[in-house]
PDB file of C-alpha atoms in Angstrom:
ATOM      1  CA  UNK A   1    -113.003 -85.003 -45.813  1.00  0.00           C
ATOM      2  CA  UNK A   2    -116.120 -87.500 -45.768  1.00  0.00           C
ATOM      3  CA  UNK A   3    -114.905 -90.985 -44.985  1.00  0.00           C
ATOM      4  CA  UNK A   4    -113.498 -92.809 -48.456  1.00  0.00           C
ATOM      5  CA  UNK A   5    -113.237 -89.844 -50.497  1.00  0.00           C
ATOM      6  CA  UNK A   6    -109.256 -89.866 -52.007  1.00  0.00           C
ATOM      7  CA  UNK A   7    -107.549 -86.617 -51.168  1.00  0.00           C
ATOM      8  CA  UNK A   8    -106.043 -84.713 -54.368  1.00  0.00           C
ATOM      9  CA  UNK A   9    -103.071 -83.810 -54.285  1.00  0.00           C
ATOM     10  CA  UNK A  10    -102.223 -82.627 -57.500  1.00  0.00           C
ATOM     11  CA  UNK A  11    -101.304 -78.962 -55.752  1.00  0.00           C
ATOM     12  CA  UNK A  12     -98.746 -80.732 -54.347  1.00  0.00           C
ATOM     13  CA  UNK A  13     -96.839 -81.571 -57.978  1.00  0.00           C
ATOM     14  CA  UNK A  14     -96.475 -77.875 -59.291  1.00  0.00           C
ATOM     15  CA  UNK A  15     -96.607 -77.201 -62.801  1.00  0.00           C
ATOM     16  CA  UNK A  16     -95.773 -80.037 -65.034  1.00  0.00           C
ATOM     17  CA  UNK A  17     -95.687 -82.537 -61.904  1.00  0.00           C
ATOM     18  CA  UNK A  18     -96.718 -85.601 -62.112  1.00  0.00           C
ATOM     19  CA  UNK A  19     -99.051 -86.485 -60.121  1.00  0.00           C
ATOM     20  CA  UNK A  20     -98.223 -90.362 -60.626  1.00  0.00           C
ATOM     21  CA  UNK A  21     -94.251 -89.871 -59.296  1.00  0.00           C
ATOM     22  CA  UNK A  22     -95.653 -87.873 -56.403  1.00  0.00           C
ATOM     23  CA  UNK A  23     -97.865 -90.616 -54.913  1.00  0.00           C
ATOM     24  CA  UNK A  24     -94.986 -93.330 -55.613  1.00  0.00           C
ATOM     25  CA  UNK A  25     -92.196 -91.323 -53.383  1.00  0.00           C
ATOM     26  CA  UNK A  26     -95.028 -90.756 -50.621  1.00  0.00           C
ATOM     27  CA  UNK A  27     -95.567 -94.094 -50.603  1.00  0.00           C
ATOM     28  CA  UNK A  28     -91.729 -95.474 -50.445  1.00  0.00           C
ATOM     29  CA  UNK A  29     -91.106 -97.200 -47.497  1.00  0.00           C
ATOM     30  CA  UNK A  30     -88.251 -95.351 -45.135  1.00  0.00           C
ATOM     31  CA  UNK A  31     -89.049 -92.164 -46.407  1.00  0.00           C
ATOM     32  CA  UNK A  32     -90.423 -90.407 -43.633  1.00  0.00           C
ATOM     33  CA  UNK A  33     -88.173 -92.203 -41.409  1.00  0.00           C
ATOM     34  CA  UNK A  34     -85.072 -90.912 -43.366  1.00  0.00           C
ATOM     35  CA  UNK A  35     -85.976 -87.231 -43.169  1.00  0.00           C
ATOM     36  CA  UNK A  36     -83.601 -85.123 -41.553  1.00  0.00           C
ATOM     37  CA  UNK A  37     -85.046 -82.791 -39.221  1.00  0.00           C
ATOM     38  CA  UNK A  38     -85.399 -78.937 -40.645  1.00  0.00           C
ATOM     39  CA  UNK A  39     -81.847 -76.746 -39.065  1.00  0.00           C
ATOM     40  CA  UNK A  40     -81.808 -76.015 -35.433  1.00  0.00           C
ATOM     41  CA  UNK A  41     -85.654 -77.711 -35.011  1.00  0.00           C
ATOM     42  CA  UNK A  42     -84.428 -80.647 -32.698  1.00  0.00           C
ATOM     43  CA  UNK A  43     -82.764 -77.938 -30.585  1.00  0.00           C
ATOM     44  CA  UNK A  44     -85.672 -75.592 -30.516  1.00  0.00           C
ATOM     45  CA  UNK A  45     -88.274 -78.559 -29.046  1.00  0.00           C
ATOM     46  CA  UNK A  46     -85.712 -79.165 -26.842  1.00  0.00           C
ATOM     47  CA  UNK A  47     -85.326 -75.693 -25.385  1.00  0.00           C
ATOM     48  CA  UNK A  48     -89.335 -75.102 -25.570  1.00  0.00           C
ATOM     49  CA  UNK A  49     -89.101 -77.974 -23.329  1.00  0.00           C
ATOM     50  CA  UNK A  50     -86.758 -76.589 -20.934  1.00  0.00           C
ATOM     51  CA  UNK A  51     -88.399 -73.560 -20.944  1.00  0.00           C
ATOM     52  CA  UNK A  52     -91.468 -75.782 -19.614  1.00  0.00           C
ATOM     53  CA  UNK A  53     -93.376 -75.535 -22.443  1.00  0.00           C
ATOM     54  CA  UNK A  54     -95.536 -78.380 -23.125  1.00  0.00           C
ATOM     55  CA  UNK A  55     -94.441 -79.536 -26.972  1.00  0.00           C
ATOM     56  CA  UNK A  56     -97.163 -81.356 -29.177  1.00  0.00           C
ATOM     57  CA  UNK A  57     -96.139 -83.163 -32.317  1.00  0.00           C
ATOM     58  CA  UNK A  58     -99.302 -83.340 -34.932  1.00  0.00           C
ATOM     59  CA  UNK A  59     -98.839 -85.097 -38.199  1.00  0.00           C
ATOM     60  CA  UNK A  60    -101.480 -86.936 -40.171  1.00  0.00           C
ATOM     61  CA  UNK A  61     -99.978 -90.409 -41.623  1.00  0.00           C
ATOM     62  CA  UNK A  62    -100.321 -90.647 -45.134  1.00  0.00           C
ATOM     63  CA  UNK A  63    -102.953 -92.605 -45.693  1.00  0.00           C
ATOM     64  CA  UNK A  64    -101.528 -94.980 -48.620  1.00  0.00           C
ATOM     65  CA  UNK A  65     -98.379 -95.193 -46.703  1.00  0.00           C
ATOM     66  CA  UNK A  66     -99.069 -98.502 -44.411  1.00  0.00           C
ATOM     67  CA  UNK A  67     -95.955 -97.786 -42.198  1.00  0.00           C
ATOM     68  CA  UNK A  68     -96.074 -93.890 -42.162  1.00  0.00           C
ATOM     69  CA  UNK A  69     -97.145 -93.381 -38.789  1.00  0.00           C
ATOM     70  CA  UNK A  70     -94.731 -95.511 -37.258  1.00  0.00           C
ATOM     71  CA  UNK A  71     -91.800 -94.244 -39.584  1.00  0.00           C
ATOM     72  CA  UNK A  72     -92.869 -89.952 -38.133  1.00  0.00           C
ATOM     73  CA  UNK A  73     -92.491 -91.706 -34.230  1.00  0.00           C
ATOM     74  CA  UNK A  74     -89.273 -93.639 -34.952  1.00  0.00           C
ATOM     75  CA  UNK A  75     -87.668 -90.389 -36.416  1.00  0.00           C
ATOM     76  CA  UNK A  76     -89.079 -88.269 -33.574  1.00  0.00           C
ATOM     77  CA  UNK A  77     -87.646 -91.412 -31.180  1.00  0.00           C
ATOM     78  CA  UNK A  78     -83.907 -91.394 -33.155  1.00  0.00           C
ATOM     79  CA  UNK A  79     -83.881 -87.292 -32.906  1.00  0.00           C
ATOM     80  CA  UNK A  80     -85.400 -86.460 -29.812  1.00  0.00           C
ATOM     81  CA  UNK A  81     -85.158 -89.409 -27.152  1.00  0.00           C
ATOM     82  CA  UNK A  82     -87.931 -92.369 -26.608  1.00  0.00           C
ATOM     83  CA  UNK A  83     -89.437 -90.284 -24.214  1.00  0.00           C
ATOM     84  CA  UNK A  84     -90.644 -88.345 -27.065  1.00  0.00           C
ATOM     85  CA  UNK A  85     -92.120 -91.542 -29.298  1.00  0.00           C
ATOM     86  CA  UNK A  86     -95.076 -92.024 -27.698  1.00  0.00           C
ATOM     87  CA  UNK A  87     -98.288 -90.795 -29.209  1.00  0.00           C
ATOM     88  CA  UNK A  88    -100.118 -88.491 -27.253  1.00  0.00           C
ATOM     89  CA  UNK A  89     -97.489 -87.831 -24.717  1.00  0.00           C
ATOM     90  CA  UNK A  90     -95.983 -84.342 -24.744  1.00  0.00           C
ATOM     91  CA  UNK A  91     -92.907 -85.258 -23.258  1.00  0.00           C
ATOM     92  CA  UNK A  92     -91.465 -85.147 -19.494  1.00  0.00           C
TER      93      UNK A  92
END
């Protein structure tokens, strides 16, 4: 996307979404830190990593959301270990 075009995400409402309410909950602070990992994901990085696998996490912040970015490494940090936290580091 060419640098200070707004993304659109009006897909991301569904029919009769509001566009509006969509943007305010990406924006609220402690959301992406709150988010509970999907069922049995923590487990599966985990064995990956056993297996010797070398495990990437790749997640754009949200650009509106000023602490985003640093919300997606605590919750990585709180689920995974602080090993994990660091950006660009795949791990042990």
């Amino acid at each position: 996307m060419p640098l200070g075009q707004q993304m659109d995400y009006n897909h991301l409402c569904g029919p009769g979404g509001d566009r509006d309410v969509l943007l305010q909950a990406m924006n609220t602070e402690g959301l992406y830190r709150n988010l509970e990992p999907v069922p049995r994901a923590t487990e599966a990085v985990l064995a990956m990593e056993e297996a010797g696998l070398n495990v990437f996490f790749c997640s754009t912040p949200f650009a509106t959301h000023p602490t985003c970015a640093s919300e997606k490494l605590a919750s990585i940090e709180e689920h995974l270990g602080s090993r994990w936290g660091e950006p660009g580091d795949p791990g042990p």
